[in-house]
Amino acid sequence: MAGRRVVVVGGGFGGLTAAKGLGRADVEVTLVDRQNFHLFQPLAYQVATGGLSPPEIAAPLRRILRRQQNTRVVLAEVSSFDLERHHVFLDRMPNGKEGASLEYDELVVAGGSAYSYFGHDEWAEHAPELKSLSGALELRTRILRAFEAAEVETDKAARRAWLTFVVVGAGPTGVEMAGQIGELARDALHRDFRNVDTRSARVLLVEAGPRVLGAFPEPLSHRAARALERLGVTVLVETTVVGVAAEEVSLRRPDGSTGGVPARTAIWAAGVNASPLAAALAAAVGRDVDRVGRLTVEPDLTLAGHPEVHAIGDMVVVSDGAGGTLRLPGVAPVAMQQGRYVARAIRGRSSGPFRYRDKGDLATIGRSRAVAVVKGVRLSGFPAWVIWLAVHITYLIGFENRLIVLTRWAFSYITRNRGARLIGQEEP
Amino acid sequence: MAGRRVVVVGGGFGGLTAAKGLGRADVEVTLVDRQNFHLFQPLAYQVATGGLSPPEIAAPLRRILRRQQNTRVVLAEVSSFDLERHHVFLDRMPNGKEGASLEYDELVVAGGSAYSYFGHDEWAEHAPELKSLSGALELRTRILRAFEAAEVETDKAARRAWLTFVVVGAGPTGVEMAGQIGELARDALHRDFRNVDTRSARVLLVEAGPRVLGAFPEPLSHRAARALERLGVTVLVETTVVGVAAEEVSLRRPDGSTGGVPARTAIWAAGVNASPLAAALAAAVGRDVDRVGRLTVEPDLTLAGHPEVHAIGDMVVVSDGAGGTLRLPGVAPVAMQQGRYVARAIRGRSSGPFRYRDKGDLATIGRSRAVAVVKGVRLSGFPAWVIWLAVHITYLIGFENRLIVLTRWAFSYITRNRGARLIGQEEP
C-alpha cells in the first residue's frame, strides 16, 4: 500500500478536506484545481456587494497545504478520465503545453456544481451568478454602476429601472444577497449620492417555491421574509422567471399572468447543475446522470465497479444501498464530511456507509438579523446572527483573513459602509 | 462670486486634493473621474505581488467626499473641452447615454499620466504597467502563474524562462517591484512548491540611466542597488530595452551589443506620457505639448489666456515666468500641493506663483530596507523603512484601510507570506 498515488480533483470544500485528511498518510497526493485558491463560497455575495475583497475569502491552495510534504498542487483543468488505465487528463496547464496526464491508484473527484439557467444560457449574460469569484466581481461592478447610472439619469422611468434589482432564487444565497443590496441602498450609499435617493431602490426576490429559505422550518422562513421586507426587499413567492434581458426581467405571477419588470440588474442564485466531471465519470461506467447532472455513487461514495474512484460533494447523489438515495443538501458541511470520509477510506479506516451528521442550517438577512437551526433548536434575530458570524469566521481559512474579515465587519457594523466598493473596468 | 461652478477633472492626488480644498468654499464642485475610486498608486506594486488587495489601496471617491455637501461626483470620461463656452464634454457615462456635458466657471484639470512604451505600444501586451489597478492585477496573475508554469514545466530552458522576470525602469516603482518579486521568490513561495526551487528565480532590473533611483543622491542609489542584489535582483544599468516579446526581452548592453533574454514575464515601470487631456487643452489655445505630452502652464498653474482654467499634476510643466520651467518630479506630493494651491486660488486666496516644498524622497527595497531623503537628511536601512511605512500609512485614505494594510504588513513581516496571492481568471 505504501506510496500509493492519490489524485484529488477540485480544491473546494470536499476536495480540500480530502487532501488535508491524507496529510499524514503514506500516500502521494496530487490536488488539481483550475484555480490557485480555495474559495469560501458562502461569503461570495459579500464580495458582490463590496463588503469584502476577494483575497479575504480565497486562500491559495499551495499555502494551505505547504507543510503537507506528501502533497503537491497542480493548477490545471481536468478534461477527462481513463478509468481502465487509471489516468486523469489535464487541460489548460499554466505553461500552455498539452497532453499532460496524471496516473492514480486512488482517485477523488470533487468537481462541485455551477448555477444553471434552466436551459436558458442566454440569460447568463444579463444575470451573473454568485458561485464564482469572477461572477461576484462582475456583480459588484454592475450593482455599483447601476447606482452611478441612476445618479446621472434624468429620465424618471429609466432611473427606476437602474434602481431595480432582481434576485432570482430565495435559498440562503439569494436571501443574503437581497438583504445586502437592501442595506447597501438604505445605509451604505444614501449619503454618498446627490441627485438620487438610493433608498428608493427596489429589490425583488423571486422564488418559484411557496416561501423563502425553503429548507428551513416554516416559522423561520416567515421571520426571514419579514426581516427582508423591513430592509425594503419585495418577496415574490410562487413566481417564476420566464425571461431575462438587458433591461427587463419577465415573471410569471402566482395567478398565471406574465409581465416584465424594467430592471437593469439581475442576480442569479437559483438552480445548480453538477460539474461536467460527474457526467464524464458516469459515461465511463455506462450510467446516466440525473436531471441536474449528478452522478449516483455507492453508499461508500465510490463509483460502482470502481472501488478506487471516489466522488463527493454536490456533483453526486449517494445511494442508500436499498434502491433509493440519501437526501443531502448541496452545502459545504456535506462536502467536508464526505471529504473526511473518503480520506479515512483511503487510509484503510473505512467503517460502513457514509452518514451525514446535520449540524444545522444558517442564513443571514443583514445587520444583526439571521435565522438558524442548530441541533434542532430554532433561533432568529441577534442570537442567530452571532452564531452565523462565529461559524463563518471559524471556517474561514487563515488567521490573517479571519482578523481582516472581522475588522471589515466591525467597521461595516459601526459605519454602515462597505469597504470594498470598487467598480471594475477591465476587472473583471 | 457665490455659487460658481467648479469642475474638477480627475480624482487622483491632484484633483482630489483640489476638490477637498473647496469643501467649505461657496462654490458648487463637480468631480469627474472614469473610475469610482481614488487609487493610492504608490502601493499598486504591492497588489501586483499579492501583498495587498485592491480595495485596500483604493477608496471610493463618493465615500471620501460624502460629507462635502457642495460637491458631487460623476463617473465618466472627459472627451474634450470647449474653453470659449466653458463646457466639458463627457463620454462613457454609466447610463450609456451620449452627449452629456458640464458647464463651469472654473475648471481644474488633473488627468495624470500613463506609462509610455517609447512608441512601441505593441510591447504593452507583453509587459503590463503598474500605474493602474487593472495593470497591477494583470501582473499579479502573470507573476503567480509563471511560478505555477515552472512547477509543471519539465524542459529546463523553458522552466528558466518562466522563472525570469524583467523589470524595466529603476525609479522607485521599478526598484520596489523588483525587490518584491525577489522576496516573493525567496521567502513567500519557496516552501509552497515541490518540483521547482523558486529561489532560483532571476529578477533583472533594467535601467537606461547610470544607476538605480536616479533622483536620489548617489550613495543612496548604491545602497539600494546592494540591497536589491542581496534579494537576488540583478541590476543592469546603462542598458536599454529594444524589444519585448512573449518569450523574450531584447536588451542593448552598455558595450553596444544587443541580445535577447528568455523571460516569460516583463513588467513596465519606465517612461510616462501625460494624459491626452494635456494635448486637448494645449490645442485649444494653439500651443504644443512637450516630448512626453505635457502642457506648459503659467506660474499660477493656469492656462495662458484662461485664468479660469487650472491644470495640475504630472500632465503639466510649470513655467517659471522667466522663459524656463520648474523642475518638478512626477510624484504625489507635487500634485497634492498643486491641488491645494489651486483650491486656494479659486477661493480667492492666491498669493504669488506656485512653489513646491520638497519634503523628501522615499523608496523601499523590501523587508526592513529602504532609502530616504528627509529635509536633506539621508537615511537608509531600517530607519528609512520605518519612515517609509509611517508616511504610506498616513497618506492612505480611511482608518479601516490603514488598519487592514497594517495588519497585512504585520502578518507578512512575521510569516513572510503575501496574503492576496490570487491568480485571476476572468478577473483580468
PDB file of N, CA and C in Angstrom, chain A residues 34-37 53 55-56 58 62-63 65-68 71-72 75 94-95 97 134 137 148-149 151 153 162 191-194 399-400 403-404 407-408 411 417 420-423 425-426, chain B residues 34-37 53 55-56 58 62-63 65-68 71-72 75 94-95 97 134 148-149 153 162 191-194 399-400 403-404 407-408 411 417 420-423 425-427:
ATOM      1  N   ARG A  34      -8.448  24.207 -11.204  1.00  0.00           N
ATOM      2  CA  ARG A  34      -8.203  25.184 -12.271  1.00  0.00           C
ATOM      3  C   ARG A  34      -7.970  26.567 -11.686  1.00  0.00           C
ATOM      4  N   GLN A  35      -8.215  26.720 -10.381  1.00  0.00           N
ATOM      5  CA  GLN A  35      -7.900  27.983  -9.712  1.00  0.00           C
ATOM      6  C   GLN A  35      -6.816  27.721  -8.679  1.00  0.00           C
ATOM      7  N   ASN A  36      -6.023  28.747  -8.362  1.00  0.00           N
ATOM      8  CA  ASN A  36      -4.945  28.502  -7.405  1.00  0.00           C
ATOM      9  C   ASN A  36      -5.411  28.700  -5.968  1.00  0.00           C
ATOM     10  N   PHE A  37      -6.715  28.895  -5.787  1.00  0.00           N
ATOM     11  CA  PHE A  37      -7.193  29.183  -4.437  1.00  0.00           C
ATOM     12  C   PHE A  37      -8.424  28.364  -4.086  1.00  0.00           C
ATOM     13  N   SER A  53     -13.247  41.857   0.149  1.00  0.00           N
ATOM     14  CA  SER A  53     -12.494  41.793  -1.096  1.00  0.00           C
ATOM     15  C   SER A  53     -12.062  40.341  -1.338  1.00  0.00           C
ATOM     16  N   PRO A  55      -9.382  38.439  -1.857  1.00  0.00           N
ATOM     17  CA  PRO A  55      -8.393  37.640  -1.119  1.00  0.00           C
ATOM     18  C   PRO A  55      -8.839  37.311   0.303  1.00  0.00           C
ATOM     19  N   GLU A  56      -9.835  38.031   0.803  1.00  0.00           N
ATOM     20  CA  GLU A  56     -10.288  37.776   2.165  1.00  0.00           C
ATOM     21  C   GLU A  56     -11.090  36.479   2.278  1.00  0.00           C
ATOM     22  N   ALA A  58     -10.583  33.934  -0.127  1.00  0.00           N
ATOM     23  CA  ALA A  58      -9.945  32.963  -1.022  1.00  0.00           C
ATOM     24  C   ALA A  58      -8.511  32.746  -0.565  1.00  0.00           C
ATOM     25  N   ARG A  62      -1.821  26.192  -2.385  1.00  0.00           N
ATOM     26  CA  ARG A  62      -0.434  25.873  -2.022  1.00  0.00           C
ATOM     27  C   ARG A  62      -0.101  26.288  -0.608  1.00  0.00           C
ATOM     28  N   ARG A  63      -0.602  27.459  -0.237  1.00  0.00           N
ATOM     29  CA  ARG A  63      -0.311  27.968   1.093  1.00  0.00           C
ATOM     30  C   ARG A  63      -0.947  27.061   2.151  1.00  0.00           C
ATOM     31  N   LEU A  65      -1.620  23.990   1.976  1.00  0.00           N
ATOM     32  CA  LEU A  65      -1.053  22.640   2.009  1.00  0.00           C
ATOM     33  C   LEU A  65       0.470  22.628   2.081  1.00  0.00           C
ATOM     34  N   ARG A  66       1.089  23.812   2.376  1.00  0.00           N
ATOM     35  CA  ARG A  66       2.530  23.848   2.193  1.00  0.00           C
ATOM     36  C   ARG A  66       3.301  22.965   3.160  1.00  0.00           C
ATOM     37  N   ARG A  67       2.768  22.743   4.348  1.00  0.00           N
ATOM     38  CA  ARG A  67       3.502  21.901   5.297  1.00  0.00           C
ATOM     39  C   ARG A  67       3.215  20.420   5.100  1.00  0.00           C
ATOM     40  N   GLN A  68       2.303  20.120   4.192  1.00  0.00           N
ATOM     41  CA  GLN A  68       1.923  18.730   3.959  1.00  0.00           C
ATOM     42  C   GLN A  68       2.851  18.170   2.881  1.00  0.00           C
ATOM     43  N   THR A  71       2.104  16.172  -0.402  1.00  0.00           N
ATOM     44  CA  THR A  71       1.050  16.707  -1.263  1.00  0.00           C
ATOM     45  C   THR A  71       1.598  17.769  -2.198  1.00  0.00           C
ATOM     46  N   ARG A  72       1.239  17.660  -3.465  1.00  0.00           N
ATOM     47  CA  ARG A  72       1.572  18.735  -4.395  1.00  0.00           C
ATOM     48  C   ARG A  72       0.296  19.253  -5.036  1.00  0.00           C
ATOM     49  N   LEU A  75      -2.022  23.351 -10.971  1.00  0.00           N
ATOM     50  CA  LEU A  75      -3.015  24.286 -11.491  1.00  0.00           C
ATOM     51  C   LEU A  75      -3.373  23.851 -12.903  1.00  0.00           C
ATOM     52  N   PRO A  94      -0.669  25.671 -16.868  1.00  0.00           N
ATOM     53  CA  PRO A  94      -0.170  27.049 -16.820  1.00  0.00           C
ATOM     54  C   PRO A  94       0.985  27.314 -17.785  1.00  0.00           C
ATOM     55  N   ASN A  95       1.716  26.272 -18.192  1.00  0.00           N
ATOM     56  CA  ASN A  95       2.811  26.507 -19.140  1.00  0.00           C
ATOM     57  C   ASN A  95       2.345  26.391 -20.584  1.00  0.00           C
ATOM     58  N   LYS A  97       1.329  23.945 -22.296  1.00  0.00           N
ATOM     59  CA  LYS A  97       1.556  22.684 -23.015  1.00  0.00           C
ATOM     60  C   LYS A  97       0.332  21.779 -22.914  1.00  0.00           C
ATOM     61  N   SER A 134     -15.305  35.346 -10.040  1.00  0.00           N
ATOM     62  CA  SER A 134     -15.458  36.253 -11.179  1.00  0.00           C
ATOM     63  C   SER A 134     -16.912  36.702 -11.310  1.00  0.00           C
ATOM     64  N   LEU A 137     -17.417  39.432  -8.696  1.00  0.00           N
ATOM     65  CA  LEU A 137     -16.796  40.708  -9.070  1.00  0.00           C
ATOM     66  C   LEU A 137     -17.589  41.398 -10.170  1.00  0.00           C
ATOM     67  N   GLU A 148     -24.574  54.525  -9.972  1.00  0.00           N
ATOM     68  CA  GLU A 148     -23.927  55.633 -10.681  1.00  0.00           C
ATOM     69  C   GLU A 148     -24.777  56.084 -11.870  1.00  0.00           C
ATOM     70  N   ALA A 149     -25.342  55.107 -12.581  1.00  0.00           N
ATOM     71  CA  ALA A 149     -26.177  55.430 -13.741  1.00  0.00           C
ATOM     72  C   ALA A 149     -27.427  56.188 -13.295  1.00  0.00           C
ATOM     73  N   GLU A 151     -27.712  58.070 -10.781  1.00  0.00           N
ATOM     74  CA  GLU A 151     -27.308  59.414 -10.357  1.00  0.00           C
ATOM     75  C   GLU A 151     -27.275  60.399 -11.525  1.00  0.00           C
ATOM     76  N   GLU A 153     -28.901  59.839 -14.501  1.00  0.00           N
ATOM     77  CA  GLU A 153     -30.045  59.627 -15.392  1.00  0.00           C
ATOM     78  C   GLU A 153     -31.127  60.657 -15.082  1.00  0.00           C
ATOM     79  N   TRP A 162     -32.814  51.510 -13.404  1.00  0.00           N
ATOM     80  CA  TRP A 162     -31.460  51.389 -12.847  1.00  0.00           C
ATOM     81  C   TRP A 162     -31.509  51.057 -11.356  1.00  0.00           C
ATOM     82  N   ARG A 191     -26.016  58.525   1.660  1.00  0.00           N
ATOM     83  CA  ARG A 191     -25.438  59.859   1.846  1.00  0.00           C
ATOM     84  C   ARG A 191     -24.365  60.173   0.806  1.00  0.00           C
ATOM     85  N   ASP A 192     -24.031  59.205  -0.023  1.00  0.00           N
ATOM     86  CA  ASP A 192     -22.943  59.405  -0.979  1.00  0.00           C
ATOM     87  C   ASP A 192     -23.439  59.992  -2.298  1.00  0.00           C
ATOM     88  N   PHE A 193     -24.739  59.958  -2.510  1.00  0.00           N
ATOM     89  CA  PHE A 193     -25.276  60.431  -3.792  1.00  0.00           C
ATOM     90  C   PHE A 193     -26.003  61.753  -3.592  1.00  0.00           C
ATOM     91  N   ARG A 194     -26.086  62.542  -4.656  1.00  0.00           N
ATOM     92  CA  ARG A 194     -26.679  63.877  -4.555  1.00  0.00           C
ATOM     93  C   ARG A 194     -28.022  63.972  -5.278  1.00  0.00           C
ATOM     94  N   PHE A 399      -5.583  32.767   9.829  1.00  0.00           N
ATOM     95  CA  PHE A 399      -5.791  33.714  10.911  1.00  0.00           C
ATOM     96  C   PHE A 399      -5.820  35.155  10.384  1.00  0.00           C
ATOM     97  N   GLU A 400      -4.968  35.442   9.413  1.00  0.00           N
ATOM     98  CA  GLU A 400      -4.918  36.789   8.833  1.00  0.00           C
ATOM     99  C   GLU A 400      -6.277  37.161   8.234  1.00  0.00           C
ATOM    100  N   LEU A 403      -8.935  37.788  10.881  1.00  0.00           N
ATOM    101  CA  LEU A 403      -8.779  39.084  11.529  1.00  0.00           C
ATOM    102  C   LEU A 403      -9.253  40.215  10.609  1.00  0.00           C
ATOM    103  N   ILE A 404      -8.900  40.119   9.342  1.00  0.00           N
ATOM    104  CA  ILE A 404      -9.256  41.189   8.410  1.00  0.00           C
ATOM    105  C   ILE A 404     -10.767  41.203   8.153  1.00  0.00           C
ATOM    106  N   THR A 407     -12.379  42.702  11.101  1.00  0.00           N
ATOM    107  CA  THR A 407     -12.179  44.153  11.061  1.00  0.00           C
ATOM    108  C   THR A 407     -13.168  44.805  10.101  1.00  0.00           C
ATOM    109  N   ARG A 408     -13.285  44.242   8.895  1.00  0.00           N
ATOM    110  CA  ARG A 408     -14.225  44.812   7.921  1.00  0.00           C
ATOM    111  C   ARG A 408     -15.653  44.770   8.452  1.00  0.00           C
ATOM    112  N   PHE A 411     -16.146  47.469  11.153  1.00  0.00           N
ATOM    113  CA  PHE A 411     -16.297  48.806  10.568  1.00  0.00           C
ATOM    114  C   PHE A 411     -17.654  48.949   9.897  1.00  0.00           C
ATOM    115  N   ASN A 417     -20.886  51.336   6.272  1.00  0.00           N
ATOM    116  CA  ASN A 417     -20.272  51.414   4.951  1.00  0.00           C
ATOM    117  C   ASN A 417     -19.927  50.007   4.470  1.00  0.00           C
ATOM    118  N   ALA A 420     -15.281  47.777   0.246  1.00  0.00           N
ATOM    119  CA  ALA A 420     -14.635  47.329  -1.000  1.00  0.00           C
ATOM    120  C   ALA A 420     -15.513  47.670  -2.197  1.00  0.00           C
ATOM    121  N   ARG A 421     -15.909  48.949  -2.264  1.00  0.00           N
ATOM    122  CA  ARG A 421     -16.881  49.362  -3.272  1.00  0.00           C
ATOM    123  C   ARG A 421     -16.228  49.820  -4.563  1.00  0.00           C
ATOM    124  N   LEU A 422     -15.489  48.924  -5.220  1.00  0.00           N
ATOM    125  CA  LEU A 422     -14.794  49.314  -6.441  1.00  0.00           C
ATOM    126  C   LEU A 422     -15.572  48.867  -7.672  1.00  0.00           C
ATOM    127  N   ILE A 423     -15.675  49.765  -8.631  1.00  0.00           N
ATOM    128  CA  ILE A 423     -16.253  49.420  -9.923  1.00  0.00           C
ATOM    129  C   ILE A 423     -15.118  49.019 -10.839  1.00  0.00           C
ATOM    130  N   GLN A 425     -13.037  47.945 -14.256  1.00  0.00           N
ATOM    131  CA  GLN A 425     -13.035  48.405 -15.648  1.00  0.00           C
ATOM    132  C   GLN A 425     -12.701  47.179 -16.492  1.00  0.00           C
ATOM    133  N   GLU A 426     -11.403  46.954 -16.706  1.00  0.00           N
ATOM    134  CA  GLU A 426     -11.052  45.671 -17.302  1.00  0.00           C
ATOM    135  C   GLU A 426     -11.421  44.585 -16.295  1.00  0.00           C
TER     136      GLU A 426
ATOM    137  N   ARG B  34     -13.159  58.665 -14.428  1.00  0.00           N
ATOM    138  CA  ARG B  34     -13.683  57.488 -15.131  1.00  0.00           C
ATOM    139  C   ARG B  34     -13.692  56.270 -14.214  1.00  0.00           C
ATOM    140  N   GLN B  35     -13.070  56.408 -13.036  1.00  0.00           N
ATOM    141  CA  GLN B  35     -13.126  55.338 -12.053  1.00  0.00           C
ATOM    142  C   GLN B  35     -13.880  55.857 -10.840  1.00  0.00           C
ATOM    143  N   ASN B  36     -14.505  54.958 -10.094  1.00  0.00           N
ATOM    144  CA  ASN B  36     -15.266  55.438  -8.942  1.00  0.00           C
ATOM    145  C   ASN B  36     -14.410  55.550  -7.691  1.00  0.00           C
ATOM    146  N   PHE B  37     -13.086  55.344  -7.856  1.00  0.00           N
ATOM    147  CA  PHE B  37     -12.229  55.349  -6.677  1.00  0.00           C
ATOM    148  C   PHE B  37     -10.974  56.187  -6.878  1.00  0.00           C
ATOM    149  N   SER B  53      -4.687  43.827  -1.356  1.00  0.00           N
ATOM    150  CA  SER B  53      -5.772  43.628  -2.315  1.00  0.00           C
ATOM    151  C   SER B  53      -6.302  44.999  -2.739  1.00  0.00           C
ATOM    152  N   PRO B  55      -9.094  46.832  -2.855  1.00  0.00           N
ATOM    153  CA  PRO B  55      -9.853  47.800  -2.049  1.00  0.00           C
ATOM    154  C   PRO B  55      -9.023  48.430  -0.932  1.00  0.00           C
ATOM    155  N   GLU B  56      -7.897  47.804  -0.598  1.00  0.00           N
ATOM    156  CA  GLU B  56      -7.065  48.335   0.483  1.00  0.00           C
ATOM    157  C   GLU B  56      -6.310  49.591   0.058  1.00  0.00           C
ATOM    158  N   ALA B  58      -7.589  51.562  -2.600  1.00  0.00           N
ATOM    159  CA  ALA B  58      -8.491  52.334  -3.468  1.00  0.00           C
ATOM    160  C   ALA B  58      -9.737  52.690  -2.674  1.00  0.00           C
ATOM    161  N   ARG B  62     -16.858  58.895  -3.862  1.00  0.00           N
ATOM    162  CA  ARG B  62     -18.092  59.341  -3.197  1.00  0.00           C
ATOM    163  C   ARG B  62     -17.977  59.257  -1.689  1.00  0.00           C
ATOM    164  N   ARG B  63     -17.367  58.183  -1.242  1.00  0.00           N
ATOM    165  CA  ARG B  63     -17.255  57.989   0.208  1.00  0.00           C
ATOM    166  C   ARG B  63     -16.362  59.086   0.807  1.00  0.00           C
ATOM    167  N   LEU B  65     -15.864  62.016  -0.229  1.00  0.00           N
ATOM    168  CA  LEU B  65     -16.446  63.360  -0.331  1.00  0.00           C
ATOM    169  C   LEU B  65     -17.889  63.427   0.157  1.00  0.00           C
ATOM    170  N   ARG B  66     -18.355  62.382   0.866  1.00  0.00           N
ATOM    171  CA  ARG B  66     -19.798  62.336   1.126  1.00  0.00           C
ATOM    172  C   ARG B  66     -20.279  63.436   2.058  1.00  0.00           C
ATOM    173  N   ARG B  67     -19.424  63.898   2.963  1.00  0.00           N
ATOM    174  CA  ARG B  67     -19.880  64.938   3.882  1.00  0.00           C
ATOM    175  C   ARG B  67     -19.708  66.340   3.297  1.00  0.00           C
ATOM    176  N   GLN B  68     -19.100  66.416   2.118  1.00  0.00           N
ATOM    177  CA  GLN B  68     -18.853  67.704   1.485  1.00  0.00           C
ATOM    178  C   GLN B  68     -20.069  68.028   0.624  1.00  0.00           C
ATOM    179  N   THR B  71     -20.366  69.255  -3.078  1.00  0.00           N
ATOM    180  CA  THR B  71     -19.595  68.514  -4.068  1.00  0.00           C
ATOM    181  C   THR B  71     -20.343  67.286  -4.551  1.00  0.00           C
ATOM    182  N   ARG B  72     -20.371  67.108  -5.876  1.00  0.00           N
ATOM    183  CA  ARG B  72     -20.927  65.856  -6.389  1.00  0.00           C
ATOM    184  C   ARG B  72     -19.880  65.167  -7.246  1.00  0.00           C
ATOM    185  N   LEU B  75     -19.257  59.771 -12.544  1.00  0.00           N
ATOM    186  CA  LEU B  75     -18.435  58.711 -13.116  1.00  0.00           C
ATOM    187  C   LEU B  75     -18.532  58.810 -14.635  1.00  0.00           C
ATOM    188  N   PRO B  94     -22.190  56.263 -17.138  1.00  0.00           N
ATOM    189  CA  PRO B  94     -22.611  54.948 -16.633  1.00  0.00           C
ATOM    190  C   PRO B  94     -23.985  54.513 -17.141  1.00  0.00           C
ATOM    191  N   ASN B  95     -24.843  55.446 -17.544  1.00  0.00           N
ATOM    192  CA  ASN B  95     -26.154  55.045 -18.059  1.00  0.00           C
ATOM    193  C   ASN B  95     -26.128  54.825 -19.575  1.00  0.00           C
ATOM    194  N   LYS B  97     -25.735  56.808 -21.991  1.00  0.00           N
ATOM    195  CA  LYS B  97     -26.209  57.890 -22.871  1.00  0.00           C
ATOM    196  C   LYS B  97     -25.037  58.754 -23.327  1.00  0.00           C
ATOM    197  N   SER B 134      -5.896  47.841 -12.872  1.00  0.00           N
ATOM    198  CA  SER B 134      -6.057  46.698 -13.775  1.00  0.00           C
ATOM    199  C   SER B 134      -4.689  46.184 -14.215  1.00  0.00           C
ATOM    200  N   GLU B 148       3.632  28.859 -11.270  1.00  0.00           N
ATOM    201  CA  GLU B 148       2.844  27.644 -11.492  1.00  0.00           C
ATOM    202  C   GLU B 148       3.328  26.922 -12.749  1.00  0.00           C
ATOM    203  N   ALA B 149       3.635  27.690 -13.785  1.00  0.00           N
ATOM    204  CA  ALA B 149       4.107  27.094 -15.042  1.00  0.00           C
ATOM    205  C   ALA B 149       5.457  26.412 -14.823  1.00  0.00           C
ATOM    206  N   GLU B 153       6.635  22.536 -15.577  1.00  0.00           N
ATOM    207  CA  GLU B 153       7.455  22.509 -16.792  1.00  0.00           C
ATOM    208  C   GLU B 153       8.613  21.530 -16.600  1.00  0.00           C
ATOM    209  N   TRP B 162      10.414  30.760 -17.515  1.00  0.00           N
ATOM    210  CA  TRP B 162       9.279  31.045 -16.643  1.00  0.00           C
ATOM    211  C   TRP B 162       9.750  31.690 -15.336  1.00  0.00           C
ATOM    212  N   ARG B 191       8.519  27.462   0.032  1.00  0.00           N
ATOM    213  CA  ARG B 191       8.067  26.222   0.670  1.00  0.00           C
ATOM    214  C   ARG B 191       6.745  25.729   0.092  1.00  0.00           C
ATOM    215  N   ASP B 192       6.160  26.497  -0.802  1.00  0.00           N
ATOM    216  CA  ASP B 192       4.851  26.125  -1.336  1.00  0.00           C
ATOM    217  C   ASP B 192       4.961  25.245  -2.574  1.00  0.00           C
ATOM    218  N   PHE B 193       6.160  25.197  -3.182  1.00  0.00           N
ATOM    219  CA  PHE B 193       6.299  24.430  -4.412  1.00  0.00           C
ATOM    220  C   PHE B 193       7.103  23.154  -4.143  1.00  0.00           C
ATOM    221  N   ARG B 194       6.894  22.146  -4.988  1.00  0.00           N
ATOM    222  CA  ARG B 194       7.540  20.851  -4.770  1.00  0.00           C
ATOM    223  C   ARG B 194       8.610  20.552  -5.806  1.00  0.00           C
ATOM    224  N   PHE B 399      -9.512  55.078   7.868  1.00  0.00           N
ATOM    225  CA  PHE B 399      -8.964  54.396   9.028  1.00  0.00           C
ATOM    226  C   PHE B 399      -9.040  52.881   8.844  1.00  0.00           C
ATOM    227  N   GLU B 400     -10.138  52.408   8.242  1.00  0.00           N
ATOM    228  CA  GLU B 400     -10.307  50.975   8.017  1.00  0.00           C
ATOM    229  C   GLU B 400      -9.173  50.423   7.153  1.00  0.00           C
ATOM    230  N   LEU B 403      -5.829  50.307   8.990  1.00  0.00           N
ATOM    231  CA  LEU B 403      -5.749  49.193   9.928  1.00  0.00           C
ATOM    232  C   LEU B 403      -5.536  47.876   9.184  1.00  0.00           C
ATOM    233  N   ILE B 404      -6.248  47.706   8.082  1.00  0.00           N
ATOM    234  CA  ILE B 404      -6.138  46.441   7.355  1.00  0.00           C
ATOM    235  C   ILE B 404      -4.769  46.316   6.689  1.00  0.00           C
ATOM    236  N   THR B 407      -2.326  45.443   9.272  1.00  0.00           N
ATOM    237  CA  THR B 407      -2.479  44.030   9.630  1.00  0.00           C
ATOM    238  C   THR B 407      -1.782  43.151   8.600  1.00  0.00           C
ATOM    239  N   ARG B 408      -2.040  43.434   7.320  1.00  0.00           N
ATOM    240  CA  ARG B 408      -1.401  42.627   6.266  1.00  0.00           C
ATOM    241  C   ARG B 408       0.118  42.730   6.345  1.00  0.00           C
ATOM    242  N   PHE B 411       1.461  40.700   9.300  1.00  0.00           N
ATOM    243  CA  PHE B 411       1.479  39.266   9.012  1.00  0.00           C
ATOM    244  C   PHE B 411       2.579  38.928   8.029  1.00  0.00           C
ATOM    245  N   ASN B 417       4.701  35.670   4.238  1.00  0.00           N
ATOM    246  CA  ASN B 417       3.725  35.322   3.201  1.00  0.00           C
ATOM    247  C   ASN B 417       3.216  36.600   2.540  1.00  0.00           C
ATOM    248  N   ALA B 420      -2.528  37.989  -0.532  1.00  0.00           N
ATOM    249  CA  ALA B 420      -3.516  38.177  -1.616  1.00  0.00           C
ATOM    250  C   ALA B 420      -3.004  37.560  -2.917  1.00  0.00           C
ATOM    251  N   ARG B 421      -2.617  36.293  -2.814  1.00  0.00           N
ATOM    252  CA  ARG B 421      -1.965  35.629  -3.948  1.00  0.00           C
ATOM    253  C   ARG B 421      -2.955  34.926  -4.852  1.00  0.00           C
ATOM    254  N   LEU B 422      -3.865  35.659  -5.449  1.00  0.00           N
ATOM    255  CA  LEU B 422      -4.882  35.038  -6.299  1.00  0.00           C
ATOM    256  C   LEU B 422      -4.519  35.178  -7.768  1.00  0.00           C
ATOM    257  N   ILE B 423      -4.656  34.093  -8.486  1.00  0.00           N
ATOM    258  CA  ILE B 423      -4.491  34.136  -9.935  1.00  0.00           C
ATOM    259  C   ILE B 423      -5.865  34.375 -10.539  1.00  0.00           C
ATOM    260  N   GLN B 425      -8.926  34.790 -13.294  1.00  0.00           N
ATOM    261  CA  GLN B 425      -9.335  34.047 -14.491  1.00  0.00           C
ATOM    262  C   GLN B 425      -9.982  35.077 -15.412  1.00  0.00           C
ATOM    263  N   GLU B 426     -11.283  35.237 -15.293  1.00  0.00           N
ATOM    264  CA  GLU B 426     -11.892  36.343 -15.999  1.00  0.00           C
ATOM    265  C   GLU B 426     -11.346  37.639 -15.404  1.00  0.00           C
ATOM    266  N   GLU B 427     -11.214  37.650 -14.078  1.00  0.00           N
ATOM    267  CA  GLU B 427     -10.594  38.810 -13.420  1.00  0.00           C
ATOM    268  C   GLU B 427      -9.215  38.937 -14.025  1.00  0.00           C
TER     269      GLU B 427
END
